GROMACS .gro file of C-alpha atoms in nm:
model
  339
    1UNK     CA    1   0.080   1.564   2.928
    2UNK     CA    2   0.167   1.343   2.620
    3UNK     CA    3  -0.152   1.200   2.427
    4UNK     CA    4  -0.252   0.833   2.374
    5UNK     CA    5  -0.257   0.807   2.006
    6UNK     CA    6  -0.025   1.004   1.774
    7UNK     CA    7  -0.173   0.971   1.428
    8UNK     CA    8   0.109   0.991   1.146
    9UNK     CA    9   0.097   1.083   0.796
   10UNK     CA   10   0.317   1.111   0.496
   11UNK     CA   11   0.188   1.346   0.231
   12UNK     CA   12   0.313   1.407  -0.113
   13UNK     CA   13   0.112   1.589  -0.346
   14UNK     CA   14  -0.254   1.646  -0.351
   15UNK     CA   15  -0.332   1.972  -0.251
   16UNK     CA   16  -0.726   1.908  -0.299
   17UNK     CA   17  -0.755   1.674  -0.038
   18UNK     CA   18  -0.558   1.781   0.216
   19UNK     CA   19  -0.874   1.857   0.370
   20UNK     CA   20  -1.066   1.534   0.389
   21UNK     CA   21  -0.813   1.368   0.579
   22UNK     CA   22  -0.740   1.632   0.852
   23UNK     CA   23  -1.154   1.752   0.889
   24UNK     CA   24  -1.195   1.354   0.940
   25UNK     CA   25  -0.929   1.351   1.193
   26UNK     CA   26  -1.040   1.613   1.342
   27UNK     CA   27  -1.412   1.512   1.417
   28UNK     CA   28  -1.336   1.230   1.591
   29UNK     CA   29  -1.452   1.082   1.911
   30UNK     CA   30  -1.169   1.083   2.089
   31UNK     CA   31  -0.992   1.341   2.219
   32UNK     CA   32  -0.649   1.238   2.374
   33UNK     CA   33  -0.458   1.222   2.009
   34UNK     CA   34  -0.226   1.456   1.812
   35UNK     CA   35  -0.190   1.461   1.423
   36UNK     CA   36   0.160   1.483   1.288
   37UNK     CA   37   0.165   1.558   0.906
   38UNK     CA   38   0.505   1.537   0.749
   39UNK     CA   39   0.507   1.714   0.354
   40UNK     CA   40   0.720   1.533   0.192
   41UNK     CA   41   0.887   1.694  -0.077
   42UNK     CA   42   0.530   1.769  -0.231
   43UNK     CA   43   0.616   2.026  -0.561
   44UNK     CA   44   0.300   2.185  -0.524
   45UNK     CA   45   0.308   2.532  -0.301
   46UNK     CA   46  -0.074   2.456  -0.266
   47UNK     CA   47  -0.028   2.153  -0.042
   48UNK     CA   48   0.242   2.357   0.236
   49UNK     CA   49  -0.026   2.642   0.240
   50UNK     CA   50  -0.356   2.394   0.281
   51UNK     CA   51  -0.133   2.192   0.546
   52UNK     CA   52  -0.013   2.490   0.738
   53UNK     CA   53  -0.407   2.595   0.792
   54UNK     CA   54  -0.402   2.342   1.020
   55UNK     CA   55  -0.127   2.384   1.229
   56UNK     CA   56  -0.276   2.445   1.647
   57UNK     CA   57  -0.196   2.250   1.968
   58UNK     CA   58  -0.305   1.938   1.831
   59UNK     CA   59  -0.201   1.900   1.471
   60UNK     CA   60   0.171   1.897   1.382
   61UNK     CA   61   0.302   2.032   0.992
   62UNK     CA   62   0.666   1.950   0.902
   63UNK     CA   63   0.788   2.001   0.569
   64UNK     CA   64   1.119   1.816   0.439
   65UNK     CA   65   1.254   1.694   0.115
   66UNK     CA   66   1.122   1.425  -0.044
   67UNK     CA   67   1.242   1.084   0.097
   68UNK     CA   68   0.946   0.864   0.005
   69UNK     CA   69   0.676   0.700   0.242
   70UNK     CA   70   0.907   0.532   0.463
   71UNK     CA   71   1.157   0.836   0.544
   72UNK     CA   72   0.883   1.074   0.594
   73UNK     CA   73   0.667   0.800   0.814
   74UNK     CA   74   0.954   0.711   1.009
   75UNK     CA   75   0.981   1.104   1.080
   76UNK     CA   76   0.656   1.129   1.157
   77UNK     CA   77   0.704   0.835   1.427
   78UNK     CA   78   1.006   0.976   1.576
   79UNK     CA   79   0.787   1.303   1.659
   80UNK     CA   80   0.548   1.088   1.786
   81UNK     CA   81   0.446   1.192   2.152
   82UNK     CA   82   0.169   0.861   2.231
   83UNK     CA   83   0.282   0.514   2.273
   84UNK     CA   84   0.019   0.420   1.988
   85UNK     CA   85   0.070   0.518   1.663
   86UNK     CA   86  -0.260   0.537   1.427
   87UNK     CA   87  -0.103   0.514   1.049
   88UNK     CA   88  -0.283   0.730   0.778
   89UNK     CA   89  -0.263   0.773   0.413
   90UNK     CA   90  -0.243   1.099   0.251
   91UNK     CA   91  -0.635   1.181   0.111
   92UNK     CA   92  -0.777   0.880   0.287
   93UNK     CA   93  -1.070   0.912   0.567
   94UNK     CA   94  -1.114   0.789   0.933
   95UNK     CA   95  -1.453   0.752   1.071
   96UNK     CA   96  -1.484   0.911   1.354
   97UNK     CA   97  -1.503   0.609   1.612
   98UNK     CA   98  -1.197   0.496   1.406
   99UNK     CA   99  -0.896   0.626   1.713
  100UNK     CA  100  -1.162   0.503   2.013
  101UNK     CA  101  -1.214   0.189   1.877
  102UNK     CA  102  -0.902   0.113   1.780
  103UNK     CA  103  -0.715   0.231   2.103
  104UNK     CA  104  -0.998   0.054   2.348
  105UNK     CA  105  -0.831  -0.251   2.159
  106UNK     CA  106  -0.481  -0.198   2.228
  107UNK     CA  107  -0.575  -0.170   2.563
  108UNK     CA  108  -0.797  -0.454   2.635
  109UNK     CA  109  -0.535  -0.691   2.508
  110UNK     CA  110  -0.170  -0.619   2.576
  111UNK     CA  111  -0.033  -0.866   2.369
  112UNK     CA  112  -0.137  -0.724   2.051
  113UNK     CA  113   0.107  -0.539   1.833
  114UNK     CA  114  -0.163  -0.395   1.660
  115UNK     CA  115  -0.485  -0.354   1.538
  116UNK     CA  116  -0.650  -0.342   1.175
  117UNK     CA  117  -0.986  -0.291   1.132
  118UNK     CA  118  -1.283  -0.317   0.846
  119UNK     CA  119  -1.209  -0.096   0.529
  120UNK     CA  120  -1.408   0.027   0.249
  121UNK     CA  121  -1.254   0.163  -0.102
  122UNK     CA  122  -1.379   0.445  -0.308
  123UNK     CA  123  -1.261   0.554  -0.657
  124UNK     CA  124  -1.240   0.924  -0.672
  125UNK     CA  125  -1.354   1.069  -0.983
  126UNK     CA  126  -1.242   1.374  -1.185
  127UNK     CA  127  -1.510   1.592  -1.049
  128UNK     CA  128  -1.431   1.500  -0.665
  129UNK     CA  129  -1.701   1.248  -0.630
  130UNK     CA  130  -1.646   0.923  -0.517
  131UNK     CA  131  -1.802   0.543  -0.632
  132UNK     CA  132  -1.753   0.263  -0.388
  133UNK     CA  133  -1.514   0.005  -0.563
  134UNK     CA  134  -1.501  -0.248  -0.239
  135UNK     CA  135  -1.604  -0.313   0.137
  136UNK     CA  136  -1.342  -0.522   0.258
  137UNK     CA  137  -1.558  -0.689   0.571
  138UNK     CA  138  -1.383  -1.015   0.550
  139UNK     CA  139  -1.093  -0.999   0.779
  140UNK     CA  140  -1.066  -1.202   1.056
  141UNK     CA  141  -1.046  -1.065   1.356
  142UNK     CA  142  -0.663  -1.191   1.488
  143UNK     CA  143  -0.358  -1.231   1.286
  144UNK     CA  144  -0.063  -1.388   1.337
  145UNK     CA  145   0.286  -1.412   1.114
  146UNK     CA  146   0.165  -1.735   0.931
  147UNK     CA  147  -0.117  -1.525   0.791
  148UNK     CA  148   0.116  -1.213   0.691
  149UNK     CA  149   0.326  -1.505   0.470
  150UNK     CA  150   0.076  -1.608   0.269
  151UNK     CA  151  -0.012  -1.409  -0.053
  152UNK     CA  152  -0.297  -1.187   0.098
  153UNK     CA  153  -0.188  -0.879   0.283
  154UNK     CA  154  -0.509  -0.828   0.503
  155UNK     CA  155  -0.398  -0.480   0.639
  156UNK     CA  156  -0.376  -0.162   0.425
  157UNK     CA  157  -0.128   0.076   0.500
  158UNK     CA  158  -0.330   0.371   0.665
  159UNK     CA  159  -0.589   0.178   0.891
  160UNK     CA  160  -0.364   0.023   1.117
  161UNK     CA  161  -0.299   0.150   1.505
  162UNK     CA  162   0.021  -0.028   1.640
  163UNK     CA  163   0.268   0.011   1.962
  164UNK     CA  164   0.545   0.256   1.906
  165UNK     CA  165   0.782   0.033   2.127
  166UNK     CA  166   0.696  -0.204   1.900
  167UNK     CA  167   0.758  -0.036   1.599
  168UNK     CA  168   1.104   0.089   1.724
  169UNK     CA  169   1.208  -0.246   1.851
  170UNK     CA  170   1.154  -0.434   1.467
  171UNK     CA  171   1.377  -0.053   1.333
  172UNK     CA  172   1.047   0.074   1.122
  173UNK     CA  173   0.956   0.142   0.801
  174UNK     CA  174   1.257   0.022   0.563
  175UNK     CA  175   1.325   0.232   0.262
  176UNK     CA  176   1.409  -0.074   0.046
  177UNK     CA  177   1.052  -0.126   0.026
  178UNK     CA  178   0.890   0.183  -0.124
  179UNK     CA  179   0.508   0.133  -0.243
  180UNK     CA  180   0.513  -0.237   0.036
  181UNK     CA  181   0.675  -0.057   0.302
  182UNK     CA  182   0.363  -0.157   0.507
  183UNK     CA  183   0.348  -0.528   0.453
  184UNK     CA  184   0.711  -0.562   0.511
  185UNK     CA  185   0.644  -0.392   0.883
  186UNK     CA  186   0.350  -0.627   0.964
  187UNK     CA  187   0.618  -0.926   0.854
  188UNK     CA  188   0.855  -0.833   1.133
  189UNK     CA  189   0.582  -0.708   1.373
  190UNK     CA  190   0.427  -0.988   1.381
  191UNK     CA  191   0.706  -1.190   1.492
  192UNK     CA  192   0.671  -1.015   1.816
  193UNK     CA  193   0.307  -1.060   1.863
  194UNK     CA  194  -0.121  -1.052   1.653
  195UNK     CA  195  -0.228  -0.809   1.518
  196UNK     CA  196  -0.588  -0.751   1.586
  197UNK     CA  197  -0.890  -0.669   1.350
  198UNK     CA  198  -1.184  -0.424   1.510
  199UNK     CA  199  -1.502  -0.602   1.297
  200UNK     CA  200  -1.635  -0.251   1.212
  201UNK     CA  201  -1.589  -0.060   0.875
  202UNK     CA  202  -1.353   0.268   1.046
  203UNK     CA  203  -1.134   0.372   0.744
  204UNK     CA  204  -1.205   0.516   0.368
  205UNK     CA  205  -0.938   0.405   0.142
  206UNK     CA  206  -0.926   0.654  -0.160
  207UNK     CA  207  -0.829   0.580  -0.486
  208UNK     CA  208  -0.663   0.806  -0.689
  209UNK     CA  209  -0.557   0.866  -1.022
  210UNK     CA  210  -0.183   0.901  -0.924
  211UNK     CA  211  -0.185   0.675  -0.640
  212UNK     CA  212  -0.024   0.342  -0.573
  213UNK     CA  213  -0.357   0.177  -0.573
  214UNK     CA  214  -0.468   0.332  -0.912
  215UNK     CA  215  -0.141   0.345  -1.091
  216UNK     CA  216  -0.064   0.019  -1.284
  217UNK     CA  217   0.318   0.047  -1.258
  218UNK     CA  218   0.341   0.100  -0.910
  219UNK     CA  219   0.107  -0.163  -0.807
  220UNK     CA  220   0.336  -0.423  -0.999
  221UNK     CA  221   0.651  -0.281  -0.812
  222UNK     CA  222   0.415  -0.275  -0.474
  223UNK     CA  223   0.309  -0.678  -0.557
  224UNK     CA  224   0.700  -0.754  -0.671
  225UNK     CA  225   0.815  -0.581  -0.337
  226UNK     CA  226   0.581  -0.733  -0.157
  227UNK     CA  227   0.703  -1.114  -0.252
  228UNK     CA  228   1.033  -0.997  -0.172
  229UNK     CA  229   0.937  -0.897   0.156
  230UNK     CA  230   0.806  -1.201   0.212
  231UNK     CA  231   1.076  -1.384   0.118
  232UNK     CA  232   1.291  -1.173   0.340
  233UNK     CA  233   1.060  -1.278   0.617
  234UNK     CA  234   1.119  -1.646   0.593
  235UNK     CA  235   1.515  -1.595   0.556
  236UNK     CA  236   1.521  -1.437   0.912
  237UNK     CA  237   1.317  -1.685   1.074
  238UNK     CA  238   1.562  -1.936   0.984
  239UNK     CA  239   1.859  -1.701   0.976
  240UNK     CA  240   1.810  -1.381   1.244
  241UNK     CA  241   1.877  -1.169   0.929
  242UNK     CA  242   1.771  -1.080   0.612
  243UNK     CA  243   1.903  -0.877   0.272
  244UNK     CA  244   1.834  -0.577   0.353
  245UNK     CA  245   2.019  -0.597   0.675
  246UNK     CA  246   2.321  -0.643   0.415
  247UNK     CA  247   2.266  -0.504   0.104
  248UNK     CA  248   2.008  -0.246   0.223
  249UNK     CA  249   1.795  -0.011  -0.019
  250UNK     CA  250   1.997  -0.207  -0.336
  251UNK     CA  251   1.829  -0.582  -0.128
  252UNK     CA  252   1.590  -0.604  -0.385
  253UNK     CA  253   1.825  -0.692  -0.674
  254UNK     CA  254   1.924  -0.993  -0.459
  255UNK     CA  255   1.566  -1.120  -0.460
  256UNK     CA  256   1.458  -1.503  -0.575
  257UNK     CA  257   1.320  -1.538  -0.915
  258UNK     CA  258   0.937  -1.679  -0.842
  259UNK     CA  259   0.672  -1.854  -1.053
  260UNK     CA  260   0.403  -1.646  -0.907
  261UNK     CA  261   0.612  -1.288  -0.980
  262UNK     CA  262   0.624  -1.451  -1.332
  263UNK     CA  263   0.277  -1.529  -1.386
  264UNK     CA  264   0.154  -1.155  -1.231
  265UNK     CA  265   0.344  -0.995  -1.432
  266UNK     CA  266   0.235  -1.192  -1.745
  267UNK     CA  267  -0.099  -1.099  -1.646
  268UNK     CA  268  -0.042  -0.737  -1.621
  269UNK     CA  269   0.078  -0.795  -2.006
  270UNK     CA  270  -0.237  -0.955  -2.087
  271UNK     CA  271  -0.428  -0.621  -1.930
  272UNK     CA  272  -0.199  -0.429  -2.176
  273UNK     CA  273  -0.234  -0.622  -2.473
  274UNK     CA  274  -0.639  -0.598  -2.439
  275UNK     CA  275  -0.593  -0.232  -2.451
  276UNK     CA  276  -0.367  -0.231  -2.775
  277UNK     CA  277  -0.064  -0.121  -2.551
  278UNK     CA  278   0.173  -0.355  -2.726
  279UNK     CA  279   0.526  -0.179  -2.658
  280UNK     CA  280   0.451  -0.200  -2.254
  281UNK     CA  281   0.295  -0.540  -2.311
  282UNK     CA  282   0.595  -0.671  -2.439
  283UNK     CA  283   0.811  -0.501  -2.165
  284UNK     CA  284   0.598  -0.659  -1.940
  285UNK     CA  285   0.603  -1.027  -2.095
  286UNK     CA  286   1.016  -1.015  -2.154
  287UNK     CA  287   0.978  -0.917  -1.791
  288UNK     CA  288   0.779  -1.214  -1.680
  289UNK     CA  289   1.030  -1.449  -1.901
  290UNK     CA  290   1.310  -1.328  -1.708
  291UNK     CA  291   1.150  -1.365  -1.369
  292UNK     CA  292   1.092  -1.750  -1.451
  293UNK     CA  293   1.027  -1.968  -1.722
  294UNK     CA  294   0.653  -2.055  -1.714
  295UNK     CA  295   0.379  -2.207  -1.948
  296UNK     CA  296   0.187  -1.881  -1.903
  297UNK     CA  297   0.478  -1.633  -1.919
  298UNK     CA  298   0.614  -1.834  -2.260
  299UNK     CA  299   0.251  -1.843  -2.366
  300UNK     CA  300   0.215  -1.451  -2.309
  301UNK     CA  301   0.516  -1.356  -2.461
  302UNK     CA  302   0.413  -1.538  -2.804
  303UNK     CA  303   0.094  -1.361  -2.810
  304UNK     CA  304   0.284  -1.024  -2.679
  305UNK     CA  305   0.505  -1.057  -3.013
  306UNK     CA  306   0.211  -1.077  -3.232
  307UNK     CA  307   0.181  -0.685  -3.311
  308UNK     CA  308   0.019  -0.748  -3.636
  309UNK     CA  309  -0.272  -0.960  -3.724
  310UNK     CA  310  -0.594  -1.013  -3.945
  311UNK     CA  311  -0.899  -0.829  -3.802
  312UNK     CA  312  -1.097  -1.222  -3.746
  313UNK     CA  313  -0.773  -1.308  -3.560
  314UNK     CA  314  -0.734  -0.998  -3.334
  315UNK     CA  315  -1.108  -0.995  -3.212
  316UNK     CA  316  -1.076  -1.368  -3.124
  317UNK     CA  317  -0.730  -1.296  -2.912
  318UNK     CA  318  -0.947  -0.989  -2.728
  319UNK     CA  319  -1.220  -1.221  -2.683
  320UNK     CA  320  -0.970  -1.458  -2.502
  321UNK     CA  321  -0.825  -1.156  -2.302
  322UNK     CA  322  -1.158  -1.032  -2.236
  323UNK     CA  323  -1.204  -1.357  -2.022
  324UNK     CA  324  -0.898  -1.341  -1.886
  325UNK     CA  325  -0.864  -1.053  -1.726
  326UNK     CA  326  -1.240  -1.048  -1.616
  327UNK     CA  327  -1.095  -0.947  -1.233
  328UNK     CA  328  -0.947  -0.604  -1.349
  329UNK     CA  329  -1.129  -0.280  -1.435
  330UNK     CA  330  -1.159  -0.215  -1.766
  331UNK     CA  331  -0.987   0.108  -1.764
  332UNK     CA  332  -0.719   0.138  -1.993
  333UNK     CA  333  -0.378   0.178  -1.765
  334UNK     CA  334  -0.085   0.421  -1.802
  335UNK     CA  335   0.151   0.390  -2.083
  336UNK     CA  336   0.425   0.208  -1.915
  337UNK     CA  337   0.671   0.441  -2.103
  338UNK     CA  338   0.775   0.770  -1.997
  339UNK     CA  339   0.853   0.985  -2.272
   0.00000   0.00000   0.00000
């Protein structure tokens, strides 16, 4: 007899928390769901051996080469015995109404492609404890494609429960979009119906040092990918196509130039230049230039070129970026250089 809910993960890495996720998953209270785990390409023999502990009748370990999130989520799928699929990032945590409440929702309300529901982030620290950062209570609780076009993405990648016929229909996670392979999903999901948002906090989002959501250079490639799929969005409304249907995982160097990509990533040079990072500030701020010709990417770039100045003027520019970057942690990020 095939379960309701098939919960899917791609995991990479991490060997340490292998077992927050799966004990979550597995104390929930719910009991007509399989977990399918797909390893991708992880480097570490630690995370095949803390996986494999939890291979029985209900939890499923495969272990490929690495293909990124949306190969080894798209595996995951394909494996997939329910007709809903619960989504779940490696090292995050479901509460354990999390597959009830979500799946009571699918069913009350055919319609619905899918459901969200309230999340809450927590920083994980270098001894394995954990500090809220966020409670992100203030979704509403239907969305439909007009909302997934504007510049909030309400829906994290792992707390979302959607149809598998639905999922298959759109052609899944596209490999183009690596680090916004979620948002570009909910784009072309939601052309076929809501999504729907369960008002109670079921999903931990953790934040780790390595992880798209801590890393500084990935979360600019996840915001520039996430314009672009956007943009692709709009172009098959109008058209029945878009340019990764042509020009597939090499789309992205077809994208438009935007003011907004512009001004981000001037702003991600300003967080650079506060922390005395000036070789990835100016990468950053040519960046920005090239994207589009703004008054705050020309303004950033000026101030990116000034490597050397009096000790009066440099406090007074780190007072200024001090203000302006107010909204960011004030950790310093990764070197944007790999050396």
């Amino acid at each position: 007899m095939r379960p309701k809910v098939s919960v899917c993960c791609a995991w990479h890495e991490r060997p340490e928390a292998v077992r927050i996720t799966l004990d979550a998953l597995l104390s929930q209270n719910f009991e007509d769901y399989e977990v399918i785990v797909v390893n991708d390409g992880s480097t570490s023999p630690e995370v095949a051996m803390e996986l494999d502990r939890y291979r029985s009748e209900r939890v499923t370990v495969v272990h490929q080469t690495n293909t990124g999130a949306p190969g080894a989520l798209n595996h995951a799928i394909s494996l997939a015995r329910g007709p809903y699929i619960a989504v779940h990032d490696a090292g995050d945590a479901s509460r354990p109404d999390r597959l009830q409440e979500q799946s009571r929702a699918l069913d009350a309300e055919p319609s619905l492609v899918g459901v969200g529901c309230f999340t809450e982030d927590l920083m994980v620290q270098d001894n394995g404890g954990t500090t809220r950062e966020k409670l992100n209570d203030d979704k509403p609780e239907r969305l439909n494609h007009r909302d997934f076009l504007a510049p909030r993405n309400f829906l994290s990648g792992g707390e979302v429960m959607f149809r598998k016929e639905i999922h298959q229909k759109v052609g899944g996670y596209r490999s183009a979009f690596r680090y916004a392979q979620d948002r570009d999903l909910w784009l072309r999901m939601s052309m076929l119906g809501d999504f729907g948002i369960v008002q109670t906090m079921l999903y931990e989002r953790r934040i780790y040092a390595q992880g798209v959501k801590a890393s500084l250079r990935k979360s600019i490639m996840q915001k520039q990918l996430s314009h672009f799929a956007r943009e692709c969005a709009q172009m098959r409304m109008q058209k029945g196509y878009d340019l990764v249907d042509i020009f597939s995982d090499q789309a992205p160097m077809y994208r438009a130039r935007t003011k907004t990509a512009a001004d981000n990533l001037a702003r991600y040079a300003l967080w650079y230049l506060y922390h005395d990072d000036h070789e990835s500030a100016n990468i950053l701020a040519d960046l920005a230039i090239r994207e589009r010709v703004t008054l705050r990417s020309v303004g950033i770039n000026a101030i990116a070129k000034t490597t050397t100045v009096s000790n009066g003027r440099h406090e007074a520019i780190k007072s200024l970026l001090r203000r302006k970057i107010s909204k960011f942690d004030m950790q310093k990020p990764e070197t944007l250089i790999r050396r």
